[in-house]
Amino acid sequence: MKCSICGQPAILNLRHHMLRLCAPHFMEWFPEQVARSIKRYRMFGPQDRILVAVSGGKDSLALWDALLRLGYQADGMYINLGIKERTCHSQTSDGLSQPGDYSGKSLERVRAFAAQRPGARYQVVDVAAEYGLNVPDLARRNHRSAKMCSLCGLVKRHIMNRAAYQGGYAAIATGHNLDDEVATLLQNALHWETGYLARQAPVLPSTHPRLVRKVKPLARMYERDSAAYALVQGIDYIYDECPYAEGAKSIFFKKLFNQIENLSTGTKSQFYLQFLKARQQGRIAFPQLEAGEEDDAPRSLLRDCDKCGQPTSSADLCAFCRLWEET
Ligand code: Q46
Ligand code: ZN
Ligand code: ZN
C-alpha cells in the first residue's frame, strides 16, 4: 500500500476519503482537516484563546496537539473527578498494568503531554479539593450512582464554563469525534429527542454573555484517525475508557456503526453531514428550545443563580449549586 501523495509506504488507508497516507503526510493531513472544520463552521479565529477540555484520552490530546501545531492559543483544562478503577488493574499506553486511580493516571498523561510541549499551558480543577467531594461520592450521597454520567456531565459543564468565562476564553473545545457524534445522533433519533437533536452540532453558540461558546473541531474526524494521530505523534494517552462508561449504550452504538461502516464505507460521515445539511436548509426543523439546562434556554429565560451567579433557567439555584445543596 503506497501513500497517495508521495508513493512511499502508507501507514493508513483512509477508505472514506479514498486516500492512503504515509506517516509524514498523515501528520500534515490531520491538522489540516481540523483547520478546515474550524473554518467551515466558523468555530473561532486565529487570535481567539481557546480552552481545551482534556481528559488524558486520545481524542482530547490529539485535538490539543493539532490546535497547538496549527498555532492556536489553546490552553488545556483538566477536571479531576476523583474516579477510581472499579476493577483492580488498568491498562495504560506504556503497556504496564497498574492498580489505582483512573483520574490520577489520566492527569499524569495530561501533565506529561504538556511537559513535552513548550508553551502548552493548562489548569487543573480538583473537584474534591474545591467542593469537598469527588464525583462518585457526590453521586452516592445524592442516590444518583445509577445516573453517574449525567451528574458528571453537569459538573464538568459547569466547571468548564466557569473557568472559560473567568479566563476570558472565546470558546471551549472538546474532543468529540465523528463516532461520538453519530452514536449520539442515532440514540437521540431513536427516541426523537428533538431538544437534543436541535442542538447537536459542531458549534453550540453562546446564548448569554457568561455562557461560553462550545466547539467540536474533531466532529468530522473518524475515531480511528484521531487514535492513529495520537499513536503516530507518540502521545501517551490513557487507553482505558472511564470505568463508568463500561456497558454504556454509546459503546454499543459505536460498535454497530463500525459494522455498518465495514459494509458501506462512508456511512458515518454521510449520516452526520446530511443531518447537519438538512437542518441547515430547513428540511428538518425543531421547535424552539425549551428551558432546561442552561445551555438550551433562550436568553430571555435566563437569570443569575443565587449562589454562584452563573446563568440559569431556574428560579433560584442553578442545577450545579442545587446538586451540592441537596448533598
Ligand atoms: S468521565 Fe464522567 Fe464520562 Fe466517566 S463518569 Fe461518565 S461522564 S464516562 S465522558
Ligand atoms: Zn506520503
Ligand atoms: Zn449556581
Short mmCIF file of C-alpha atoms and ligand atoms in Angstrom, two decimals:
data_model
loop_
_atom_site.label_atom_id
_atom_site.label_comp_id
_atom_site.label_asym_id
_atom_site.label_seq_id
_atom_site.Cartn_x
_atom_site.Cartn_y
_atom_site.Cartn_z
CA MET A 1 0.00 0.00 0.00
CA LYS A 2 1.52 3.30 -1.11
CA CYS A 3 0.95 6.88 0.01
CA SER A 4 -1.40 8.62 -2.45
CA ILE A 5 0.77 11.75 -2.26
CA CYS A 6 4.41 10.63 -2.31
CA GLY A 7 4.33 6.92 -3.18
CA GLN A 8 6.22 5.92 -0.03
CA PRO A 9 4.79 3.07 2.08
CA ALA A 10 1.47 4.17 3.57
CA ILE A 11 0.57 3.54 7.21
CA LEU A 12 -3.11 4.27 6.94
CA ASN A 13 -5.85 3.59 4.43
CA LEU A 14 -8.45 6.32 4.83
CA ARG A 15 -11.08 4.47 2.82
CA HIS A 16 -13.77 7.07 3.48
CA HIS A 17 -11.51 9.70 1.88
CA MET A 18 -10.13 7.33 -0.79
CA LEU A 19 -6.69 8.24 0.50
CA ARG A 20 -3.66 6.28 1.68
CA LEU A 21 -1.06 8.18 3.60
CA CYS A 22 2.47 7.69 4.88
CA ALA A 23 3.24 8.87 8.43
CA PRO A 24 4.59 12.34 7.49
CA HIS A 25 1.66 13.06 5.16
CA PHE A 26 -0.86 11.79 7.71
CA MET A 27 0.72 14.10 10.30
CA GLU A 28 0.09 17.00 7.92
CA TRP A 29 -3.34 15.84 6.81
CA PHE A 30 -4.88 15.51 10.28
CA PRO A 31 -4.29 19.10 11.49
CA GLU A 32 -5.32 20.38 8.04
CA GLN A 33 -8.67 18.62 8.41
CA VAL A 34 -9.10 20.10 11.87
CA ALA A 35 -8.30 23.57 10.48
CA ARG A 36 -10.86 23.07 7.69
CA SER A 37 -13.60 22.21 10.21
CA ILE A 38 -12.70 25.24 12.34
CA LYS A 39 -13.06 27.49 9.28
CA ARG A 40 -16.09 25.76 7.74
CA TYR A 41 -18.14 26.05 10.93
CA ARG A 42 -16.61 29.40 11.95
CA MET A 43 -15.62 27.95 15.32
CA PHE A 44 -13.04 30.60 16.24
CA GLY A 45 -10.43 32.84 14.70
CA PRO A 46 -6.64 32.81 14.82
CA GLN A 47 -6.49 35.42 17.59
CA ASP A 48 -9.02 33.73 19.87
CA ARG A 49 -7.97 31.99 23.06
CA ILE A 50 -9.41 28.51 23.34
CA LEU A 51 -9.87 26.33 26.40
CA VAL A 52 -9.50 22.64 25.51
CA ALA A 53 -11.24 20.12 27.76
CA VAL A 54 -8.59 17.44 28.17
CA SER A 55 -9.31 14.08 29.73
CA GLY A 56 -6.00 12.30 29.12
CA GLY A 57 -7.64 10.25 26.34
CA LYS A 58 -6.60 10.10 22.69
CA ASP A 59 -9.18 12.48 21.24
CA SER A 60 -8.73 15.42 23.56
CA LEU A 61 -4.93 15.15 23.49
CA ALA A 62 -4.91 14.74 19.69
CA LEU A 63 -7.11 17.84 19.45
CA TRP A 64 -4.91 19.87 21.79
CA ASP A 65 -1.82 18.79 19.86
CA ALA A 66 -3.37 19.69 16.49
CA LEU A 67 -4.52 23.11 17.74
CA LEU A 68 -1.05 23.87 19.10
CA ARG A 69 0.56 22.77 15.85
CA LEU A 70 -1.85 24.98 13.93
CA GLY A 71 -0.68 27.91 16.04
CA TYR A 72 -3.86 28.50 18.04
CA GLN A 73 -3.69 29.81 21.60
CA ALA A 74 -5.09 26.62 23.06
CA ASP A 75 -4.81 26.03 26.80
CA GLY A 76 -5.75 22.75 28.43
CA MET A 77 -8.15 22.22 31.29
CA TYR A 78 -8.29 19.00 33.26
CA ILE A 79 -11.06 18.35 35.76
CA ASN A 80 -10.05 15.79 38.36
CA LEU A 81 -13.31 13.97 39.01
CA GLY A 82 -11.78 11.56 41.54
CA ILE A 83 -12.72 8.43 39.61
CA LYS A 84 -11.14 5.19 40.80
CA GLU A 85 -10.99 1.99 38.83
CA ARG A 86 -13.77 -0.40 39.63
CA THR A 87 -11.62 -3.33 38.53
CA CYS A 88 -8.28 -3.80 40.28
CA HIS A 89 -5.99 -3.02 37.33
CA SER A 90 -5.93 -0.67 34.39
CA GLN A 91 -4.04 -0.74 31.12
CA THR A 92 -2.06 2.36 30.21
CA SER A 93 -0.32 3.11 26.95
CA ASP A 94 3.08 2.25 28.43
CA GLY A 95 1.80 -1.32 28.44
CA LEU A 96 2.02 -1.62 32.20
CA SER A 97 -0.87 -2.80 34.25
CA GLN A 98 -1.06 -0.79 37.45
CA PRO A 99 -3.57 -0.71 40.22
CA GLY A 100 -5.03 2.64 41.07
CA ASP A 101 -6.73 5.75 40.37
CA TYR A 102 -8.25 6.39 36.92
CA SER A 103 -8.43 10.17 37.29
CA GLY A 104 -4.90 10.37 38.72
CA LYS A 105 -3.47 8.38 35.83
CA SER A 106 -5.36 10.49 33.31
CA LEU A 107 -3.91 13.62 34.90
CA GLU A 108 -0.40 12.15 34.63
CA ARG A 109 -0.97 11.83 30.86
CA VAL A 110 -2.03 15.47 30.63
CA ARG A 111 0.98 16.63 32.64
CA ALA A 112 3.37 14.53 30.53
CA PHE A 113 1.81 15.86 27.31
CA ALA A 114 2.22 19.48 28.40
CA ALA A 115 5.75 18.90 29.70
CA GLN A 116 6.83 17.79 26.22
CA ARG A 117 5.40 20.86 24.53
CA PRO A 118 6.97 24.17 25.47
CA GLY A 119 4.28 26.79 25.76
CA ALA A 120 1.45 24.31 26.42
CA ARG A 121 -0.36 25.76 29.41
CA TYR A 122 -3.07 24.03 31.39
CA GLN A 123 -5.04 24.27 34.58
CA VAL A 124 -6.43 21.57 36.83
CA VAL A 125 -9.59 21.75 38.90
CA ASP A 126 -9.79 19.09 41.58
CA VAL A 127 -13.48 18.62 42.36
CA ALA A 128 -12.93 17.07 45.82
CA ALA A 129 -10.41 19.74 46.86
CA GLU A 130 -12.59 22.56 45.63
CA TYR A 131 -16.07 21.38 46.59
CA GLY A 132 -15.49 18.76 49.29
CA LEU A 133 -16.48 15.55 47.49
CA ASN A 134 -15.32 13.76 44.40
CA VAL A 135 -17.90 12.99 41.71
CA PRO A 136 -18.56 9.29 42.57
CA ASP A 137 -19.08 10.24 46.25
CA LEU A 138 -21.31 13.13 45.24
CA ALA A 139 -23.40 10.70 43.16
CA ARG A 140 -23.61 8.23 46.05
CA ARG A 141 -24.71 10.92 48.51
CA ASN A 142 -27.38 12.04 46.05
CA HIS A 143 -28.52 8.46 45.39
CA ARG A 144 -27.70 9.08 41.76
CA SER A 145 -24.97 6.49 41.24
CA ALA A 146 -27.13 4.87 38.57
CA LYS A 147 -27.06 8.16 36.66
CA MET A 148 -23.42 8.85 37.28
CA CYS A 149 -22.69 10.11 33.77
CA SER A 150 -25.45 12.70 33.70
CA LEU A 151 -24.34 14.06 37.08
CA CYS A 152 -20.70 14.01 35.99
CA GLY A 153 -21.61 15.82 32.75
CA LEU A 154 -23.39 18.54 34.71
CA VAL A 155 -20.35 19.02 36.99
CA LYS A 156 -17.93 19.14 34.04
CA ARG A 157 -20.06 21.59 32.02
CA HIS A 158 -20.42 23.94 34.96
CA ILE A 159 -16.74 23.93 35.90
CA MET A 160 -15.57 24.25 32.29
CA ASN A 161 -17.90 27.14 31.63
CA ARG A 162 -16.89 28.96 34.79
CA ALA A 163 -13.18 28.54 34.01
CA ALA A 164 -13.64 29.60 30.39
CA TYR A 165 -15.70 32.66 31.29
CA GLN A 166 -13.39 33.76 34.10
CA GLY A 167 -10.33 33.16 31.94
CA GLY A 168 -11.75 35.23 29.06
CA TYR A 169 -11.67 32.35 26.56
CA ALA A 170 -13.56 32.68 23.28
CA ALA A 171 -14.60 29.01 23.18
CA ILE A 172 -14.44 25.67 24.92
CA ALA A 173 -13.18 22.94 22.58
CA THR A 174 -13.97 19.29 23.24
CA GLY A 175 -12.56 16.19 21.55
CA HIS A 176 -15.86 14.68 20.37
CA ASN A 177 -15.19 12.81 17.14
CA LEU A 178 -17.46 11.61 14.34
CA ASP A 179 -18.02 8.24 16.03
CA ASP A 180 -19.21 10.02 19.19
CA GLU A 181 -21.47 12.28 17.16
CA VAL A 182 -23.16 9.55 15.11
CA ALA A 183 -23.66 7.35 18.17
CA THR A 184 -25.36 10.25 19.96
CA LEU A 185 -27.32 11.24 16.88
CA LEU A 186 -28.75 7.77 16.41
CA GLN A 187 -29.61 7.39 20.09
CA ASN A 188 -31.40 10.72 20.07
CA ALA A 189 -33.20 9.94 16.80
CA LEU A 190 -34.38 6.59 18.13
CA HIS A 191 -36.16 8.40 20.94
CA TRP A 192 -36.95 11.52 18.86
CA GLU A 193 -35.29 13.69 21.43
CA THR A 194 -35.95 16.86 19.47
CA GLY A 195 -34.36 19.12 22.10
CA TYR A 196 -31.07 17.22 21.91
CA LEU A 197 -31.28 16.87 18.12
CA ALA A 198 -31.83 20.62 17.79
CA ARG A 199 -28.54 21.44 19.44
CA GLN A 200 -26.35 18.61 18.17
CA ALA A 201 -23.86 20.48 16.05
CA PRO A 202 -20.14 21.19 15.74
CA VAL A 203 -20.80 24.59 17.33
CA LEU A 204 -23.07 25.40 20.25
CA PRO A 205 -23.31 29.18 20.19
CA SER A 206 -23.41 31.18 23.38
CA THR A 207 -26.90 32.24 24.46
CA HIS A 208 -25.67 34.54 27.26
CA PRO A 209 -22.52 36.63 27.80
CA ARG A 210 -21.50 34.33 30.65
CA LEU A 211 -22.13 31.07 28.75
CA VAL A 212 -19.08 30.34 26.63
CA ARG A 213 -19.45 29.02 23.09
CA LYS A 214 -18.66 25.28 22.67
CA VAL A 215 -16.98 23.78 19.64
CA LYS A 216 -16.05 20.30 18.43
CA PRO A 217 -13.21 20.59 15.92
CA LEU A 218 -12.95 16.78 15.55
CA ALA A 219 -16.65 16.28 14.81
CA ARG A 220 -15.87 15.20 11.22
CA MET A 221 -12.89 13.01 12.12
CA TYR A 222 -13.27 9.26 12.38
CA GLU A 223 -12.23 7.93 15.79
CA ARG A 224 -9.67 5.60 14.24
CA ASP A 225 -7.98 8.60 12.62
CA SER A 226 -7.62 10.51 15.87
CA ALA A 227 -6.34 7.31 17.53
CA ALA A 228 -3.83 6.88 14.69
CA TYR A 229 -2.76 10.51 15.00
CA ALA A 230 -2.19 10.13 18.74
CA LEU A 231 -0.17 6.95 18.19
CA VAL A 232 1.98 8.26 15.34
CA GLN A 233 2.55 11.51 17.20
CA GLY A 234 3.76 9.48 20.19
CA ILE A 235 1.11 10.87 22.50
CA ASP A 236 0.96 8.83 25.68
CA TYR A 237 -2.75 8.66 26.42
CA ILE A 238 -4.89 6.60 28.73
CA TYR A 239 -6.24 3.60 26.81
CA ASP A 240 -8.98 2.58 29.16
CA GLU A 241 -12.44 4.06 28.97
CA CYS A 242 -13.69 5.65 32.17
CA PRO A 243 -14.94 2.71 34.31
CA TYR A 244 -18.41 4.27 34.36
CA ALA A 245 -18.54 4.17 30.56
CA GLU A 246 -18.37 0.37 30.58
CA GLY A 247 -21.53 -1.02 29.12
CA ALA A 248 -22.71 2.46 28.16
CA LYS A 249 -25.13 2.47 25.26
CA SER A 250 -22.84 4.77 23.32
CA ILE A 251 -20.26 1.98 23.12
CA PHE A 252 -22.86 -0.39 21.69
CA PHE A 253 -23.87 2.19 19.08
CA LYS A 254 -20.26 2.82 18.14
CA LYS A 255 -19.71 -0.88 17.53
CA LEU A 256 -22.89 -1.01 15.50
CA PHE A 257 -21.75 1.89 13.33
CA ASN A 258 -18.38 0.21 12.80
CA GLN A 259 -20.17 -2.85 11.45
CA ILE A 260 -22.26 -0.70 9.13
CA GLU A 261 -19.18 1.23 8.02
CA ASN A 262 -17.42 -2.03 7.19
CA LEU A 263 -20.28 -2.95 4.89
CA SER A 264 -20.75 0.51 3.48
CA THR A 265 -17.81 2.90 3.63
CA GLY A 266 -18.67 6.49 4.44
CA THR A 267 -21.95 5.79 6.25
CA LYS A 268 -20.91 7.55 9.44
CA SER A 269 -19.87 10.65 7.59
CA GLN A 270 -23.00 10.69 5.41
CA PHE A 271 -25.32 10.18 8.36
CA TYR A 272 -23.85 13.12 10.26
CA LEU A 273 -23.21 15.56 7.44
CA GLN A 274 -26.56 15.00 5.74
CA PHE A 275 -28.29 15.60 9.06
CA LEU A 276 -26.44 18.90 9.52
CA LYS A 277 -27.21 19.90 5.92
CA ALA A 278 -30.91 19.04 6.13
CA ARG A 279 -31.27 21.03 9.32
CA GLN A 280 -29.35 23.99 7.94
CA GLN A 281 -31.54 24.02 4.82
CA GLY A 282 -34.68 23.87 6.92
CA ARG A 283 -35.64 20.40 5.68
CA ILE A 284 -35.68 19.29 9.32
CA ALA A 285 -36.99 21.81 11.79
CA PHE A 286 -37.24 21.56 15.52
CA PRO A 287 -39.42 23.61 17.82
CA GLN A 288 -37.97 26.45 19.87
CA LEU A 289 -35.68 25.06 22.53
CA GLU A 290 -37.32 24.72 25.87
CA ALA A 291 -35.93 25.87 29.17
CA GLY A 292 -33.95 23.17 30.83
CA GLU A 293 -30.25 23.05 31.18
CA GLU A 294 -28.62 26.44 30.96
CA ASP A 295 -27.14 25.79 27.54
CA ASP A 296 -30.52 25.14 25.97
CA ALA A 297 -32.52 28.01 27.29
CA PRO A 298 -33.13 31.18 25.30
CA ARG A 299 -31.57 34.22 26.92
CA SER A 300 -34.94 35.65 27.94
CA LEU A 301 -35.39 32.71 30.31
CA LEU A 302 -32.02 33.01 31.97
CA ARG A 303 -31.31 34.73 35.30
CA ASP A 304 -28.36 34.65 37.69
CA CYS A 305 -28.01 31.75 40.10
CA ASP A 306 -28.45 33.00 43.70
CA LYS A 307 -25.30 31.20 44.79
CA CYS A 308 -22.71 31.17 42.01
CA GLY A 309 -24.09 33.85 39.68
CA GLN A 310 -23.91 31.67 36.57
CA PRO A 311 -26.89 31.96 34.21
CA THR A 312 -29.69 29.53 34.94
CA SER A 313 -33.24 28.94 33.80
CA SER A 314 -34.43 28.00 37.30
CA ALA A 315 -35.93 30.40 39.84
CA ASP A 316 -33.19 30.27 42.48
CA LEU A 317 -30.20 27.95 42.16
CA CYS A 318 -28.56 26.57 39.04
CA ALA A 319 -28.57 22.78 38.65
CA PHE A 320 -24.94 22.56 39.81
CA CYS A 321 -25.49 24.53 43.03
CA ARG A 322 -28.73 22.67 43.71
CA LEU A 323 -26.82 19.42 43.46
CA TRP A 324 -24.43 20.48 46.21
CA GLU A 325 -27.23 21.98 48.34
CA GLU A 326 -29.07 18.67 48.25
CA THR A 327 -25.98 16.69 49.27
S1 Q46 B 1 -16.00 10.74 32.78
FE1 Q46 B 1 -17.97 11.13 33.72
FE2 Q46 B 1 -17.56 10.29 31.22
FE3 Q46 B 1 -16.82 8.73 33.26
S2 Q46 B 1 -18.47 9.20 34.67
FE4 Q46 B 1 -19.45 9.10 32.66
S3 Q46 B 1 -19.41 11.24 32.01
S4 Q46 B 1 -17.92 8.11 31.42
S5 Q46 B 1 -17.06 11.21 29.29
ZN ZN B 2 3.47 10.40 1.74
ZN ZN B 3 -25.09 28.15 40.79
#
